[in-house]
XYZ file of C-alpha atoms in Angstrom:
310
model
C 67.744 -35.318 -76.237
C 64.015 -34.580 -76.145
C 63.610 -35.863 -72.597
C 66.827 -34.413 -71.212
C 66.224 -32.282 -68.111
C 67.904 -28.900 -67.666
C 66.264 -27.519 -64.520
C 69.125 -25.568 -63.022
C 71.432 -27.430 -60.677
C 73.632 -25.538 -58.255
C 76.685 -27.297 -59.632
C 76.123 -25.389 -62.881
C 74.924 -22.169 -61.238
C 78.547 -21.233 -60.615
C 78.884 -20.293 -64.265
C 76.244 -17.624 -63.979
C 78.001 -14.981 -61.855
C 81.699 -14.521 -61.213
C 81.155 -13.743 -57.546
C 78.402 -16.297 -56.861
C 79.845 -19.029 -54.641
C 77.752 -22.184 -54.752
C 79.678 -23.947 -52.027
C 77.926 -23.910 -48.673
C 79.887 -23.054 -45.546
C 80.144 -26.697 -44.531
C 81.801 -27.935 -47.719
C 85.536 -28.356 -48.191
C 87.725 -25.492 -49.325
C 89.080 -27.719 -52.078
C 85.610 -27.810 -53.613
C 85.414 -24.038 -53.466
C 88.823 -23.688 -55.080
C 87.702 -25.961 -57.902
C 84.656 -23.794 -58.509
C 86.757 -20.635 -58.476
C 89.007 -22.121 -61.167
C 85.984 -22.919 -63.325
C 84.679 -19.389 -62.860
C 87.986 -17.797 -63.827
C 88.268 -20.031 -66.876
C 84.768 -19.157 -68.008
C 85.271 -15.427 -67.454
C 88.314 -15.553 -69.698
C 86.152 -16.844 -72.536
C 83.336 -14.323 -72.161
C 82.875 -11.160 -74.182
C 81.934 -7.912 -72.440
C 78.397 -8.224 -73.802
C 78.087 -11.739 -72.405
C 79.247 -10.543 -68.985
C 76.654 -7.773 -69.072
C 74.058 -10.319 -70.158
C 74.795 -12.467 -67.125
C 73.976 -9.507 -64.884
C 70.671 -8.870 -66.668
C 67.549 -10.179 -64.955
C 64.225 -10.031 -66.781
C 60.602 -10.730 -66.003
C 58.854 -12.753 -68.712
C 57.520 -10.580 -71.514
C 56.544 -10.994 -75.139
C 56.436 -14.478 -76.599
C 58.340 -17.526 -75.411
C 60.278 -17.400 -78.682
C 61.544 -13.919 -77.787
C 62.738 -15.192 -74.402
C 64.502 -18.135 -75.999
C 66.207 -15.803 -78.481
C 67.597 -13.631 -75.665
C 68.885 -16.701 -73.873
C 70.477 -18.070 -77.030
C 72.260 -14.736 -77.585
C 73.568 -14.619 -74.008
C 71.614 -11.468 -73.181
C 69.976 -12.657 -69.969
C 71.434 -14.293 -66.882
C 68.305 -14.820 -64.825
C 64.533 -14.697 -65.061
C 62.117 -13.569 -62.393
C 58.679 -15.159 -61.888
C 58.799 -18.116 -64.238
C 56.842 -20.718 -62.293
C 56.068 -23.206 -65.052
C 58.541 -26.100 -64.877
C 58.034 -26.914 -68.550
C 58.879 -23.358 -69.630
C 61.847 -23.264 -67.253
C 63.114 -26.504 -68.710
C 62.842 -25.203 -72.284
C 64.791 -22.086 -71.316
C 67.528 -24.166 -69.709
C 67.665 -26.476 -72.712
C 68.124 -23.437 -74.956
C 70.806 -21.974 -72.679
C 72.827 -25.163 -72.365
C 72.516 -26.442 -75.929
C 72.228 -23.307 -78.078
C 74.059 -20.419 -76.387
C 77.748 -19.954 -77.194
C 79.032 -20.863 -73.726
C 76.212 -23.111 -72.537
C 75.653 -21.148 -69.321
C 72.409 -22.104 -67.536
C 69.890 -19.411 -66.601
C 69.066 -18.741 -62.962
C 65.333 -18.821 -62.135
C 64.298 -16.504 -59.320
C 61.130 -15.661 -57.422
C 60.009 -13.985 -54.214
C 59.368 -17.125 -52.192
C 58.698 -15.276 -48.958
C 56.548 -17.303 -46.567
C 55.782 -20.401 -48.556
C 55.354 -21.405 -52.180
C 52.522 -23.861 -52.783
C 52.043 -24.335 -49.061
C 51.451 -20.939 -47.470
C 52.747 -20.265 -43.982
C 52.092 -17.253 -41.703
C 53.651 -13.971 -42.774
C 57.205 -13.444 -41.521
C 56.075 -11.140 -38.715
C 53.694 -13.881 -37.597
C 56.445 -16.477 -37.760
C 58.652 -14.205 -35.654
C 55.907 -14.100 -33.019
C 56.455 -17.829 -32.507
C 60.008 -17.190 -31.250
C 60.736 -20.650 -32.672
C 63.646 -20.842 -35.141
C 63.048 -24.562 -35.723
C 59.561 -23.900 -37.083
C 60.847 -21.016 -39.174
C 63.638 -23.186 -40.602
C 61.200 -25.979 -41.432
C 58.779 -23.639 -43.235
C 61.640 -22.336 -45.395
C 62.736 -25.922 -46.137
C 59.234 -26.843 -47.313
C 59.124 -23.716 -49.494
C 62.498 -24.585 -51.023
C 61.454 -28.133 -51.844
C 58.257 -26.936 -53.537
C 59.852 -24.018 -55.403
C 62.836 -26.001 -56.668
C 60.435 -28.544 -58.163
C 59.341 -25.774 -60.567
C 62.941 -24.886 -61.452
C 63.248 -21.930 -59.050
C 66.727 -21.867 -57.521
C 66.899 -18.361 -56.035
C 64.573 -16.615 -53.602
C 64.634 -13.009 -52.413
C 64.347 -13.828 -48.735
C 64.837 -13.551 -45.835
C 63.916 -9.930 -45.332
C 65.843 -9.044 -42.194
C 65.209 -5.322 -41.983
C 64.758 -4.304 -38.371
C 61.412 -2.508 -38.448
C 60.158 -0.237 -35.688
C 57.682 2.034 -37.453
C 54.251 0.427 -37.997
C 53.500 3.027 -40.661
C 55.952 1.241 -42.958
C 53.870 -1.138 -45.057
C 56.532 -3.803 -45.418
C 56.845 -4.369 -41.690
C 54.638 -7.452 -42.230
C 57.452 -9.034 -44.237
C 60.003 -8.434 -41.481
C 60.764 -10.204 -38.230
C 59.974 -7.067 -36.240
C 61.864 -4.669 -34.056
C 64.540 -6.734 -32.310
C 67.978 -7.171 -33.916
C 68.787 -10.391 -32.050
C 65.509 -12.160 -32.884
C 65.783 -11.000 -36.487
C 69.333 -12.369 -36.708
C 68.360 -15.756 -35.246
C 65.279 -16.194 -37.447
C 67.049 -14.876 -40.547
C 69.750 -17.493 -40.042
C 67.069 -20.169 -39.645
C 65.412 -19.129 -42.922
C 68.726 -19.227 -44.779
C 69.411 -22.708 -43.443
C 65.935 -23.820 -44.488
C 66.115 -22.391 -47.999
C 69.637 -23.573 -48.742
C 69.652 -26.854 -46.835
C 72.920 -28.604 -46.165
C 74.369 -27.742 -49.567
C 73.443 -25.566 -52.538
C 74.269 -28.569 -54.689
C 71.183 -30.330 -53.322
C 68.449 -30.284 -56.014
C 65.934 -29.108 -53.397
C 68.105 -26.168 -52.342
C 67.395 -22.577 -53.366
C 69.794 -19.692 -52.858
C 68.767 -17.281 -50.120
C 69.062 -13.501 -50.414
C 69.510 -11.372 -47.293
C 67.628 -8.134 -47.869
C 67.443 -5.162 -47.818
C 70.991 -4.032 -47.105
C 70.653 -1.808 -45.149
C 68.362 0.422 -43.050
C 65.339 0.075 -45.314
C 63.043 -0.538 -42.344
C 63.903 2.898 -40.953
C 62.501 4.852 -43.908
C 61.563 8.343 -42.763
C 57.873 8.624 -41.749
C 57.387 4.994 -42.736
C 57.261 5.990 -46.390
C 58.516 3.208 -48.620
C 61.623 4.009 -50.729
C 62.264 7.082 -48.573
C 65.531 8.353 -47.119
C 67.050 7.313 -43.801
C 69.339 9.173 -41.433
C 71.142 6.521 -39.439
C 74.483 7.345 -37.793
C 77.102 4.604 -37.808
C 76.511 3.778 -34.141
C 72.829 3.066 -34.826
C 73.645 1.097 -37.951
C 76.109 -1.115 -36.125
C 73.987 -1.650 -33.011
C 70.570 -2.186 -34.613
C 70.464 -2.591 -38.390
C 73.698 -4.360 -39.340
C 73.772 -7.300 -36.861
C 71.109 -9.419 -38.651
C 73.015 -9.037 -41.920
C 76.311 -9.976 -40.331
C 74.603 -13.101 -39.017
C 73.284 -13.806 -42.530
C 76.776 -13.477 -43.996
C 78.175 -15.866 -41.391
C 75.306 -18.279 -42.079
C 76.401 -18.488 -45.711
C 73.586 -16.618 -47.433
C 74.382 -17.080 -51.126
C 73.307 -13.537 -52.015
C 72.595 -10.095 -50.558
C 70.277 -7.412 -51.937
C 70.858 -3.669 -51.708
C 68.015 -1.531 -50.368
C 66.106 1.296 -52.054
C 66.753 3.923 -49.410
C 69.608 6.332 -49.266
C 71.268 6.997 -45.937
C 72.356 10.547 -45.358
C 72.125 11.153 -49.101
C 73.991 8.051 -50.318
C 71.816 5.250 -51.822
C 72.673 1.749 -50.631
C 73.318 0.563 -54.184
C 76.151 3.086 -54.465
C 77.255 3.108 -50.838
C 80.933 2.183 -50.570
C 80.900 2.153 -46.773
C 78.293 -0.583 -46.362
C 79.018 -2.618 -49.508
C 82.809 -2.555 -49.559
C 84.101 -1.449 -46.183
C 81.630 -3.454 -44.094
C 80.311 -6.311 -46.247
C 83.422 -7.208 -48.236
C 86.322 -6.084 -46.080
C 85.080 -6.444 -42.492
C 82.797 -9.460 -42.927
C 84.823 -11.049 -45.766
C 81.612 -11.809 -47.653
C 82.327 -13.101 -51.169
C 78.802 -13.968 -52.314
C 76.746 -12.129 -54.887
C 75.109 -8.751 -54.300
C 72.033 -7.955 -56.384
C 70.249 -4.628 -56.688
C 66.643 -4.346 -55.650
C 64.093 -3.771 -58.399
C 65.381 -0.763 -60.391
C 67.331 0.513 -57.382
C 70.195 1.422 -59.713
C 68.155 3.894 -61.773
C 66.365 5.080 -58.635
C 69.674 6.545 -57.521
C 68.748 9.265 -60.008
C 65.606 10.052 -57.986
C 67.761 10.336 -54.885
C 69.934 12.872 -56.721
C 72.939 10.559 -56.709
C 73.183 10.111 -60.474
C 72.295 12.403 -63.358
C 71.157 9.630 -65.714
C 71.128 5.840 -66.066
C 74.682 5.675 -67.385
C 75.988 7.792 -64.505
C 74.038 5.732 -61.973
C 75.457 2.495 -63.417
C 78.985 3.806 -62.964
C 78.254 4.544 -59.308
C 77.047 1.044 -58.433
C 79.471 -0.112 -55.753
């Protein structure tokens, strides 16, 4: 068993989240149905604490032994920023062989415009107006990142951005909804490849849903005031294209819109994403965006904010 490899494969990733579909849009519905059955069976065996653990993502801290203990106890579902393949493999070995249900851990990282090979920033790539080049750069990044055990990236960032004062405009594809939609789709195709079951595939994450690029005065994390007409004509189209392209995950944005933070916004997360677009992939919060609903005045404390996550 010493040499057995446990770098996460997408065929096992299904066990990690109940709403994470690891079947790409081109695969047969029968395969998807089979995965859904496995998910339902696994959920029936899980305790409440284990379900909460699967939704807990941590950055590495403390000793490796502490990390392994959390994995063994089912208290963590994914790690952010583990880039050592040997460490990743030890974590997976612990998860599969020593945790009660043997659920693998999902390794994640912000693989934005390259991993080992660095490509131009996303705004620079957008200036090429060449989706084939953009797709190829994402494919190279996926191949390199997956070799270190990373199977989930927080890209593409498809916020339409029209205020140069906003610092994260460099990570965007710019001001045009159509170009952003086309290049976002190309990035998703590059990251995920033909199938998420491919060992060189990494799950894409369409972010930040939605309106983050319109933060008032260009101040990061700030509020937005976008009427529905503006949302639908400018800020939502790239995300609809990402959903249709089969992006495995979506990420909620930090901003509130007209007083309602995205992480607790029923209109965009349920009415639009789930009901209108029929998206059944996973939605992840941005870094601490759940507790930041308190700062926006939408929750009185962490417990209240957690209850308001949509």
